[in-house]
mmCIF file of C-alpha atoms and ligand atoms in Angstrom:
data_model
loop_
_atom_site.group_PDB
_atom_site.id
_atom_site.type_symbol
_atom_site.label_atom_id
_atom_site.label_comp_id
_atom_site.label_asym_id
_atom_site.label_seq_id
_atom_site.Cartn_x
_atom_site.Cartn_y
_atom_site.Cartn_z
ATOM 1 C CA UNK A 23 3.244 27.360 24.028
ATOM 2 C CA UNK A 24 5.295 24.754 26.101
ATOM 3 C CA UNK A 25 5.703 21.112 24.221
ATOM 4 C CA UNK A 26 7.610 18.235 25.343
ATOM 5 C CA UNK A 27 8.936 16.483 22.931
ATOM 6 C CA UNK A 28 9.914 12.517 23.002
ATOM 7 C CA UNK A 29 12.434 11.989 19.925
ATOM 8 C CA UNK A 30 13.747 9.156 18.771
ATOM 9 C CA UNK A 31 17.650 8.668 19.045
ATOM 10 C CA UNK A 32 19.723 5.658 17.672
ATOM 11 C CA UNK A 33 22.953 5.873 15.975
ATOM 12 C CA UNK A 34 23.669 1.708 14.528
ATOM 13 C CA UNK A 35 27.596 2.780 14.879
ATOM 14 C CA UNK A 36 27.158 3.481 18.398
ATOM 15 C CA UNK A 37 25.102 0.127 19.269
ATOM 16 C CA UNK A 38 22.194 -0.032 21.815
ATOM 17 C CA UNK A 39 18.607 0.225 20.864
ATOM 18 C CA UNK A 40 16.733 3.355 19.814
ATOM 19 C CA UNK A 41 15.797 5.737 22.850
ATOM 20 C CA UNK A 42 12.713 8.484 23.423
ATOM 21 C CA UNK A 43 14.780 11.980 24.039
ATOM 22 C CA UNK A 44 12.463 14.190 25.938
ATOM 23 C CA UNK A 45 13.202 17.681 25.264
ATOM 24 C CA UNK A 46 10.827 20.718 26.312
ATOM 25 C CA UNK A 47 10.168 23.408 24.441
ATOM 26 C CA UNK A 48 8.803 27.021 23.963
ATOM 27 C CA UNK A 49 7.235 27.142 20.239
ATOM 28 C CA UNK A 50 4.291 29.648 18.855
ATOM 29 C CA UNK A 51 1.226 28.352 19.078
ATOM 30 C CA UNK A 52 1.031 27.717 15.747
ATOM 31 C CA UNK A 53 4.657 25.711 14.710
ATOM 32 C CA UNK A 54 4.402 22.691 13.113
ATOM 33 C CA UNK A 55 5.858 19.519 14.656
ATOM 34 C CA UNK A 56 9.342 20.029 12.143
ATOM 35 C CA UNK A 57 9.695 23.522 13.292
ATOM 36 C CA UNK A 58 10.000 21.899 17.171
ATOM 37 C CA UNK A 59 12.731 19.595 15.211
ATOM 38 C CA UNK A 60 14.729 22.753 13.901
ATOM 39 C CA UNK A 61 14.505 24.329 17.646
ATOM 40 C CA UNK A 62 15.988 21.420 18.843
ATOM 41 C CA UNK A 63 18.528 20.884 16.252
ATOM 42 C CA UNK A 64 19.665 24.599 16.427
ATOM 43 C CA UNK A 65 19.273 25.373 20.348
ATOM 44 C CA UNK A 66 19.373 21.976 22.317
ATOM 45 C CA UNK A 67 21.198 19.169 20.144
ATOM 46 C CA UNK A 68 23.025 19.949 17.009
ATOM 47 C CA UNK A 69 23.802 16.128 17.046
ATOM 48 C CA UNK A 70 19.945 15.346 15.782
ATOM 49 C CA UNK A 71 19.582 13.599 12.223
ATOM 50 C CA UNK A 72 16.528 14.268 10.248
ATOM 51 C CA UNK A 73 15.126 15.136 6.329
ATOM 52 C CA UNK A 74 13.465 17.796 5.520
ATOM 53 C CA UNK A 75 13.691 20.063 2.323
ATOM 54 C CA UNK A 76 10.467 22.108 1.295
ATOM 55 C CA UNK A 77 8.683 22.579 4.479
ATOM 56 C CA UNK A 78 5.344 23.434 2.424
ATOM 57 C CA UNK A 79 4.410 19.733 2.186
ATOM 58 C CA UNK A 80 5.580 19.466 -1.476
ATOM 59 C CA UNK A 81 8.611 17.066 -1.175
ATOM 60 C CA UNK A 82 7.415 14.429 0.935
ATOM 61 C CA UNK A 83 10.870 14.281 2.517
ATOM 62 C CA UNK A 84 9.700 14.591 6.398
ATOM 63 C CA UNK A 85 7.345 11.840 6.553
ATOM 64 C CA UNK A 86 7.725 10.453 10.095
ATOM 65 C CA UNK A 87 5.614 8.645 13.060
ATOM 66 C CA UNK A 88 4.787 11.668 14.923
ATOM 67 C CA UNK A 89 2.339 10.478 18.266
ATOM 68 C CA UNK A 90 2.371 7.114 16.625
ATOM 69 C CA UNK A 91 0.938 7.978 13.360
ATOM 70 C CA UNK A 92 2.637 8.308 9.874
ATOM 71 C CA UNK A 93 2.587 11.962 9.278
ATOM 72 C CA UNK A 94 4.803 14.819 7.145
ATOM 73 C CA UNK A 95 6.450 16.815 9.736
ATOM 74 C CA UNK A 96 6.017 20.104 8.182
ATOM 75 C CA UNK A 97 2.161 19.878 7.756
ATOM 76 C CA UNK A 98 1.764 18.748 11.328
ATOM 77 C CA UNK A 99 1.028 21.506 13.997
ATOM 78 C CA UNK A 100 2.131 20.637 17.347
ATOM 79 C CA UNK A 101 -1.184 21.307 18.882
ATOM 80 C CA UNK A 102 -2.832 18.850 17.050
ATOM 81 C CA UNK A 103 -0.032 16.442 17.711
ATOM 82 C CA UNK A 104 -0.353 15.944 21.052
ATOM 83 C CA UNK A 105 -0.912 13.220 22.997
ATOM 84 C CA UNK A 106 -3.398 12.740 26.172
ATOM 85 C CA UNK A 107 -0.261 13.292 28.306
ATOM 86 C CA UNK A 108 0.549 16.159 25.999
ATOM 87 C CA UNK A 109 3.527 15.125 24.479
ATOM 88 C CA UNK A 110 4.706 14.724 20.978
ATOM 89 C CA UNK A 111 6.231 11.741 20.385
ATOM 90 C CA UNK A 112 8.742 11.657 16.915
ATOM 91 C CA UNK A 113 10.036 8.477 15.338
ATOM 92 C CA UNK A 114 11.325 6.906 12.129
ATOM 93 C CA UNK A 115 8.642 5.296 9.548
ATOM 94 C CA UNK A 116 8.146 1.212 10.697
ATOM 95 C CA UNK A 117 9.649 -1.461 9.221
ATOM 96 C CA UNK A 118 12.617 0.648 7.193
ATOM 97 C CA UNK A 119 15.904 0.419 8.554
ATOM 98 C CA UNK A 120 16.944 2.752 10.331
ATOM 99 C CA UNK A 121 20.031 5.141 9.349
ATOM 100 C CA UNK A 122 20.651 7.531 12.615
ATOM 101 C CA UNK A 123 17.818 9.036 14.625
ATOM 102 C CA UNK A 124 14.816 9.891 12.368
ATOM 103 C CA UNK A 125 16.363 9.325 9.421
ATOM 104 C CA UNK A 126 16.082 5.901 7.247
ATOM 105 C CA UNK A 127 17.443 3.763 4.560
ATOM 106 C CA UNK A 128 14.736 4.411 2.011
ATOM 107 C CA UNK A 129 16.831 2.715 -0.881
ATOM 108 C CA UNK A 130 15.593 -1.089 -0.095
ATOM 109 C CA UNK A 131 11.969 -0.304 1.059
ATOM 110 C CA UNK A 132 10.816 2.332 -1.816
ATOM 111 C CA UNK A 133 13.840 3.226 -4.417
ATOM 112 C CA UNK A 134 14.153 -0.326 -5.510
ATOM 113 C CA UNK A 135 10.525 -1.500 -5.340
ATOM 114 C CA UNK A 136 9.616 1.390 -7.523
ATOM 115 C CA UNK A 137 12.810 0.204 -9.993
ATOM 116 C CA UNK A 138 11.188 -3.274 -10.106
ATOM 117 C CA UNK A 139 8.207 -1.761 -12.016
ATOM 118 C CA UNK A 140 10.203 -0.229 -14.788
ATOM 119 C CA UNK A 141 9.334 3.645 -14.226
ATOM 120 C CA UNK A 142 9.796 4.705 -17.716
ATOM 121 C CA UNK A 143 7.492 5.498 -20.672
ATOM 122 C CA UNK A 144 8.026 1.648 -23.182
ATOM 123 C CA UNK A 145 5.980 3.294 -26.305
ATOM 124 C CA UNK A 146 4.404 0.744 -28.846
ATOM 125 C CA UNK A 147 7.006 -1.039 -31.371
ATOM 126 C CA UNK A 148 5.828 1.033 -34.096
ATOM 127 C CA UNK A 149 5.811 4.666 -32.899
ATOM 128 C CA UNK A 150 2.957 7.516 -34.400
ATOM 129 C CA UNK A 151 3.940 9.109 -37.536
ATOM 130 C CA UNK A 152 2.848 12.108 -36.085
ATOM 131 C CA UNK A 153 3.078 13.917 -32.685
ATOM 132 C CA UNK A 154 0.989 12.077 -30.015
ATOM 133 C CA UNK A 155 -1.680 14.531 -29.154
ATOM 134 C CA UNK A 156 -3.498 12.573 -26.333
ATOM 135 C CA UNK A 157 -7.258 14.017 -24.646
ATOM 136 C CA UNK A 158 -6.923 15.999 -21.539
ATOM 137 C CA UNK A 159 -9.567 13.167 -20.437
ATOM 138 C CA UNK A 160 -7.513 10.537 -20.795
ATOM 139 C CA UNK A 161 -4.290 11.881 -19.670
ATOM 140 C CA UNK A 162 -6.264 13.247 -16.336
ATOM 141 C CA UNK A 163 -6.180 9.554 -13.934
ATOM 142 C CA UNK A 164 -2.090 10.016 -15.381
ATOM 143 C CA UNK A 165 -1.590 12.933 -13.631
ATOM 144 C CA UNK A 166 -3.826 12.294 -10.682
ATOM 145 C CA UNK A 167 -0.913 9.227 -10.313
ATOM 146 C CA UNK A 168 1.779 11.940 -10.754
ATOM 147 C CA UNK A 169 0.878 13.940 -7.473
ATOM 148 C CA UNK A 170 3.329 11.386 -6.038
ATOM 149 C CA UNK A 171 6.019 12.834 -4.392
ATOM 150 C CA UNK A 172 7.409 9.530 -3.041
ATOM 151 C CA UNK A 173 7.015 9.984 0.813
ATOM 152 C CA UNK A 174 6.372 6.395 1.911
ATOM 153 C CA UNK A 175 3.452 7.205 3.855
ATOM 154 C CA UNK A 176 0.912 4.438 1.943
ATOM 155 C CA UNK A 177 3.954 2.098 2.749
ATOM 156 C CA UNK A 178 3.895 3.178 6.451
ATOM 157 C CA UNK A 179 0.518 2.669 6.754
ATOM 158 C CA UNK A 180 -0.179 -0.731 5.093
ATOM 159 C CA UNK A 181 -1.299 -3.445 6.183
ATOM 160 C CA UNK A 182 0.640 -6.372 3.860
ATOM 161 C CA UNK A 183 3.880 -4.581 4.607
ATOM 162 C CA UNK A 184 4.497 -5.812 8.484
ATOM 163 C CA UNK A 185 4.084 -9.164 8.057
ATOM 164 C CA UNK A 186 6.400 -9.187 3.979
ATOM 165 C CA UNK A 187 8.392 -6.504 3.720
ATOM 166 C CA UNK A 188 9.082 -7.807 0.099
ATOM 167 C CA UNK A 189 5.668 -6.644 -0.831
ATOM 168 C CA UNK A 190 6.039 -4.328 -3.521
ATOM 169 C CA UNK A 191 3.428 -1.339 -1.432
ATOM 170 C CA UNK A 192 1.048 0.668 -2.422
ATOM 171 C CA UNK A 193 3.528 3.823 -3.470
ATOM 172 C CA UNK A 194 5.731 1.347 -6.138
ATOM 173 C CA UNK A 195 2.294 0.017 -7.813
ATOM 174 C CA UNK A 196 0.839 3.751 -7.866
ATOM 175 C CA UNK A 197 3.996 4.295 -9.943
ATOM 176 C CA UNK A 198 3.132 1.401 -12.197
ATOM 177 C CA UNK A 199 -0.712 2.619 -12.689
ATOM 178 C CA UNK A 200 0.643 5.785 -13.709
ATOM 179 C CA UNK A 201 2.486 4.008 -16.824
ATOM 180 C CA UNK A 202 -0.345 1.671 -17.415
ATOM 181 C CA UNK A 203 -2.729 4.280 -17.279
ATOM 182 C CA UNK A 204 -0.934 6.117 -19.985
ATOM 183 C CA UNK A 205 -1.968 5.523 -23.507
ATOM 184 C CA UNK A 206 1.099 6.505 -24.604
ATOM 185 C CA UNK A 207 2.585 3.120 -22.883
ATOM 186 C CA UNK A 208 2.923 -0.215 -25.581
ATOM 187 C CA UNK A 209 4.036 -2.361 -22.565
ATOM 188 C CA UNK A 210 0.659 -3.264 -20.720
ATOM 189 C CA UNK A 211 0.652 -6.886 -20.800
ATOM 190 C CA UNK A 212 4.256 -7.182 -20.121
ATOM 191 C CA UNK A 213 3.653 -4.733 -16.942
ATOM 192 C CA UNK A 214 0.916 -6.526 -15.857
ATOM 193 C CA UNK A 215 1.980 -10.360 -15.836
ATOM 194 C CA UNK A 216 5.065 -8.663 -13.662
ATOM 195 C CA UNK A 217 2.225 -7.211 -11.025
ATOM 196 C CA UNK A 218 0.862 -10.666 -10.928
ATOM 197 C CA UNK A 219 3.604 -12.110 -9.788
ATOM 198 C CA UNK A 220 3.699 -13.182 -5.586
ATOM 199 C CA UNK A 221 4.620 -9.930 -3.484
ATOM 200 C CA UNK A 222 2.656 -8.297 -6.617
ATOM 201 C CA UNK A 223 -0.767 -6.414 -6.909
ATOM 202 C CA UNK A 224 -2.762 -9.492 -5.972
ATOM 203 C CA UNK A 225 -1.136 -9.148 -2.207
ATOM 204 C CA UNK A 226 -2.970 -6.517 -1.166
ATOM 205 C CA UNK A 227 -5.132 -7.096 1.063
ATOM 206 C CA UNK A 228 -7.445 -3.611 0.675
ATOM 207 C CA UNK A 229 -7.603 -2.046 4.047
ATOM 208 C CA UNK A 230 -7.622 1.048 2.498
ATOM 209 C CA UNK A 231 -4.760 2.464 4.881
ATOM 210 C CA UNK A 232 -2.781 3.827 2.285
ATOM 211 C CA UNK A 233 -5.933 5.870 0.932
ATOM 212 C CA UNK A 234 -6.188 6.904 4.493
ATOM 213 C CA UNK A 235 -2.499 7.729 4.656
ATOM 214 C CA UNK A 236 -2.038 9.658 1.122
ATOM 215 C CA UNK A 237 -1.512 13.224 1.688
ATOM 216 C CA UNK A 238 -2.308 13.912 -1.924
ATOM 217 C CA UNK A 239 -5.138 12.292 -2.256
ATOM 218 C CA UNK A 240 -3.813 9.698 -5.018
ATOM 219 C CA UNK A 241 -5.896 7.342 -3.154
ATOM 220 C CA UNK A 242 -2.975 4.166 -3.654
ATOM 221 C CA UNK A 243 -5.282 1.087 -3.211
ATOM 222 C CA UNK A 244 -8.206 2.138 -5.625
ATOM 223 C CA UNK A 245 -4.804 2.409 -7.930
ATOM 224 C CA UNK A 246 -4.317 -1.092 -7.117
ATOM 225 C CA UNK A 247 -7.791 -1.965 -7.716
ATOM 226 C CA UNK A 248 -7.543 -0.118 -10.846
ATOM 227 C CA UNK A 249 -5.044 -2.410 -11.865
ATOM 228 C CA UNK A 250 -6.200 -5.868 -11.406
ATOM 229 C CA UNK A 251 -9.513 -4.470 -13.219
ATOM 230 C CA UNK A 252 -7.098 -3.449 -16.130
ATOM 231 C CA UNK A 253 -5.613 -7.373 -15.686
ATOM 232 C CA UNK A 254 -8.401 -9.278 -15.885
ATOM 233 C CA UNK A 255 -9.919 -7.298 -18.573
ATOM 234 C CA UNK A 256 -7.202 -8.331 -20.503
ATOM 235 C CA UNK A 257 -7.374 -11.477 -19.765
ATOM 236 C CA UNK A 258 -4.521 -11.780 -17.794
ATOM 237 C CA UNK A 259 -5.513 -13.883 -14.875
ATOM 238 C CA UNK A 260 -2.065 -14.123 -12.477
ATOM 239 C CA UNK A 261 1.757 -14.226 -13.090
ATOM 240 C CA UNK A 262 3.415 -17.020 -13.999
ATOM 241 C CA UNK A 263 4.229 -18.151 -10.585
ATOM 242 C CA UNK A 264 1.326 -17.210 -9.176
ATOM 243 C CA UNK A 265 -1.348 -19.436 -10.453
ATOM 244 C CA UNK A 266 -3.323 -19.703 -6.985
ATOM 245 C CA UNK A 267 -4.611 -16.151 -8.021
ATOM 246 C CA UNK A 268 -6.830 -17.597 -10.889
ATOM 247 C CA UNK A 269 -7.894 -20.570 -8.933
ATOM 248 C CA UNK A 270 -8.508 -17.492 -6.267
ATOM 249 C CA UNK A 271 -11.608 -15.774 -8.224
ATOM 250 C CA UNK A 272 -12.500 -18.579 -10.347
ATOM 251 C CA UNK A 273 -13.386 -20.167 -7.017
ATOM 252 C CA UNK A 274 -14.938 -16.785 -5.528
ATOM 253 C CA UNK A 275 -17.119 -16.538 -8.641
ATOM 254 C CA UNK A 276 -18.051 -20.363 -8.741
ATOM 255 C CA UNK A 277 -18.805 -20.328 -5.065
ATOM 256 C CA UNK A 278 -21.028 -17.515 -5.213
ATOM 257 C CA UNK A 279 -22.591 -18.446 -8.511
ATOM 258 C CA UNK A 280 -23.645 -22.015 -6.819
ATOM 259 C CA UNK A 281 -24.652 -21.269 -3.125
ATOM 260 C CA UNK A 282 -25.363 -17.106 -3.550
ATOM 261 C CA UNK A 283 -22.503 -16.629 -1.168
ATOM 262 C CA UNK A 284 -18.616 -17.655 -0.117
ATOM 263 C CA UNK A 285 -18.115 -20.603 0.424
ATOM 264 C CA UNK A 286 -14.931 -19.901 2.528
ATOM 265 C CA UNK A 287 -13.903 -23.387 2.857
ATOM 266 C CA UNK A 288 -14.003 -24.335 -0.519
ATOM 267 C CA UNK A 289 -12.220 -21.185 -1.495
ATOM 268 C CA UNK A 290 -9.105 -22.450 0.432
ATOM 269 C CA UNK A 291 -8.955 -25.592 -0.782
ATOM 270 C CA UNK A 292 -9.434 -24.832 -4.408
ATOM 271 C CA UNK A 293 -6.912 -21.958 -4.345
ATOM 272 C CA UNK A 294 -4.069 -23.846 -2.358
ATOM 273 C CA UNK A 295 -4.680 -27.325 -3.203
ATOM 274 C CA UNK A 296 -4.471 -30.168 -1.126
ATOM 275 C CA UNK A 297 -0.842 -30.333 -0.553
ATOM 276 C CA UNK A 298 -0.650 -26.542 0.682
ATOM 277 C CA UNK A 299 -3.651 -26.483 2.558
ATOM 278 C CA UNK A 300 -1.921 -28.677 5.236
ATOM 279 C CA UNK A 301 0.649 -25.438 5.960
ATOM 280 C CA UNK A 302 -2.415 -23.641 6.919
ATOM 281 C CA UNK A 303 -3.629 -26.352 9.531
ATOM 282 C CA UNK A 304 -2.360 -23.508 12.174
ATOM 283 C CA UNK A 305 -4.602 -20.639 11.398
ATOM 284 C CA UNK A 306 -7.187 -22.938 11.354
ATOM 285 C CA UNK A 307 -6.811 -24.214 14.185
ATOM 286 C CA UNK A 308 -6.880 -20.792 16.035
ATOM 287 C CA UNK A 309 -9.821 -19.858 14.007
ATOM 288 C CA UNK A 310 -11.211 -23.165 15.237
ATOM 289 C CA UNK A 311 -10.974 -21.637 19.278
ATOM 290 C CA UNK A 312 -11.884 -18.244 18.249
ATOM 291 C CA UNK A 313 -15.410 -20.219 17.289
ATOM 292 C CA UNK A 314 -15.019 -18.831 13.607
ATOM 293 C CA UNK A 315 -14.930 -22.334 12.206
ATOM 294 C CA UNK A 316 -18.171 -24.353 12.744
ATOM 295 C CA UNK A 317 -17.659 -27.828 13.057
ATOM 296 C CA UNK A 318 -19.436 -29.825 11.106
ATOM 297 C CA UNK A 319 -18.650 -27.004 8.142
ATOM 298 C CA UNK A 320 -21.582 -26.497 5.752
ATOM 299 C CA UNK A 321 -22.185 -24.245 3.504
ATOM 300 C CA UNK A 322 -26.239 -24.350 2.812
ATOM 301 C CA UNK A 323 -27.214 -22.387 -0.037
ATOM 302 C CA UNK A 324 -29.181 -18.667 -0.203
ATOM 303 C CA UNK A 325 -33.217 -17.757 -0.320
ATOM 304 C CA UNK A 326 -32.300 -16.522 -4.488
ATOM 305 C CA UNK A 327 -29.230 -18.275 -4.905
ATOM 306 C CA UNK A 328 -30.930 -19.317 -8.712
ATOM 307 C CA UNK A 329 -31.540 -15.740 -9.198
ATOM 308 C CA UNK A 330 -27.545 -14.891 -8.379
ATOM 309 C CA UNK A 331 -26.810 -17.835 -10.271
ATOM 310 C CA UNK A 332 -29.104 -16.433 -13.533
ATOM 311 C CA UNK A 333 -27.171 -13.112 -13.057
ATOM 312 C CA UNK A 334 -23.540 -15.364 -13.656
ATOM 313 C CA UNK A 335 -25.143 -16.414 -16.347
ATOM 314 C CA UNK A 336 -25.900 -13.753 -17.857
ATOM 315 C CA UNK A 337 -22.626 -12.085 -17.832
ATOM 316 C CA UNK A 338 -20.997 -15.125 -18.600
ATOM 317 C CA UNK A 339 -23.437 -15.219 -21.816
ATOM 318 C CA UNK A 340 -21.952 -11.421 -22.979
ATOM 319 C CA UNK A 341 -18.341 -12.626 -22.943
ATOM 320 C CA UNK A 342 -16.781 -12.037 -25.912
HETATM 321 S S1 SF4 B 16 0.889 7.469 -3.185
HETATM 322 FE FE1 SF4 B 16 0.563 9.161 -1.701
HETATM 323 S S2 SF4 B 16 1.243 8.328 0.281
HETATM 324 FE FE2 SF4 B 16 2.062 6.953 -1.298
HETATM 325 S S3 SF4 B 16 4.130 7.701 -1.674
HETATM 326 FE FE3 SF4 B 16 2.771 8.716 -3.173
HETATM 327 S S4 SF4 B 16 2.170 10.662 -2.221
HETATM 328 FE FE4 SF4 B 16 3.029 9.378 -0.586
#
């Protein structure tokens, strides 16, 4: 099989901006898209730069944009890979910076992010007299969280990440489920008041790209989810910069509980306050010629908003 490949060159040292390398050639028909990267490496261009280690898709080190998806290298076959003009084209991961060729600075957008969530077992003050023996049952969401092999492709893929690249991502907080999930862990409440803070759980926006982009099937944003369920059940309602979460579902709830639906405006208002609803004067603005802002707003309320309002009751009447 013939395959042109278009691979992305760019060496910082050497200035410019990164290139497309077209390079043609002759691979079995069934090679994977970092066997095509070896050929070239070995036969064309020893000057190439790009990670790999296991090749089986166990490491997670070749995770790339391969035809403008994120992808591991090793567990994509050329023929697949192809695009209508059949060409592959190879790239770096988005919004990482970028070291030489296909090969990034992961330290900044994954090392330290997962660092921020303390990665390490905190066991209660007291510890067990004896050996913690803990259920297979409960230990089995634990090691669903440790199929991560760290390969950035959830981060890649996400949808909070473009726009703050401060966000902490879907593959650091599926590092902190794993410890929160663990029964073994005595440091819940402290993790979770750190997850509340901004750039936190409570900024994702659930696309569900990273369960799209997972190659082990962790599936990263039903972690997330996971977690603020664990938060509010513990009563935990934001961090302590982050009050505008609270306001955030209180709102939802109250909105819902009145009318039997959002009441989008008010949600704005009572999350961000007076003051900081002015800064977002813009987006309304261009929802306002987009037609998704009626003018005069109202908000009238739903055929069985009682009944939805009965149901908030009842819950609210089960609290402890
Ligand atoms: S959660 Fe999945 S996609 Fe994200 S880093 Fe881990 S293995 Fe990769």
């Amino acid at each position: 099989m013939q395959a042109t490949f278009k691979v992305s060159r760019y060496d910082p040292e050497a200035g410019g901006k990164p290139t497309l390398q077209p390079y043609t050639l002759e691979l079995p028909e069934d090679a994977t898209v970092l066997d095509g990267l070896f050929k070239i490496r070995e036969e064309l261009d020893g000057s190439l730069a790009f990670r790999a280690s296991c090749n089986r898709g166990f490491c997670g080190e070749c995770t790339l944009r391969i035809s403008r998806g994120g992808r591991l290298a090793c567990m994509t076959r050329v023929a697949t890979a192809r695009t209508k003009d059949g060409e592959v084209t190879v790239e770096p991961i988005r919004y990482v910076r970028v070291l030489k060729d296909l090969v990034c600075d992961m330290d900044r957008s994954l090392w330290q992010k997962i660092k921020a969530v303390e990665p390490w077992l905190q066991p209660a003050a007291r510890p067990p007299e004896r050996e913690y023996i803990v259920a297979d049952a409960q230990l089995r969401p634990v090691r669903n969280a440790m199929k991560c092999y760290h390969c950035g492709l959830c981060d890649e893929g996400c949808s909070v990440i473009p726009f703050d690249n401060t966000f902490l991502g879907p593959a650091a907080l599926t590092k902190a489920y794993r410890f929160l999930a663990d029964p073994r862990d005595g440091a819940r409440a402290h993790r979770l008041r750190g997850l509340g803070e901004p750039r936190g759980m409570w900024d994702c926006v659930h696309c569900y790209e990273a369960d799209e982009h997972c190659p082990r099937g962790i599936d990263p944003t039903h972690r997330i989810l996971d977690l603020r369920e664990m938060a509010i059940g513990m009563g935990i309602k934001s961090g302590a910069t982050n009050p505008q979460v609270a306001r955030h579902y209180e709102s939802f709830a109250a909105s819902v509980k009145k009318s039997g639906w959002l009441d989008e405006g008010r949600l704005a208002l009572e999350t961000w306050g007076v003051r900081r609803i002015f800064g977002l004067l813009p987006v309304a603005w261009r929802a306002l010629q987009r037609g998704k802002l009626p003018i005069p707003y109202r908000h009238p309320k739903r055929a069985g908003a009682e009944r939805i309002g009965r149901i908030f009751e009842k819950v609210e009447r089960r609290k402890p």
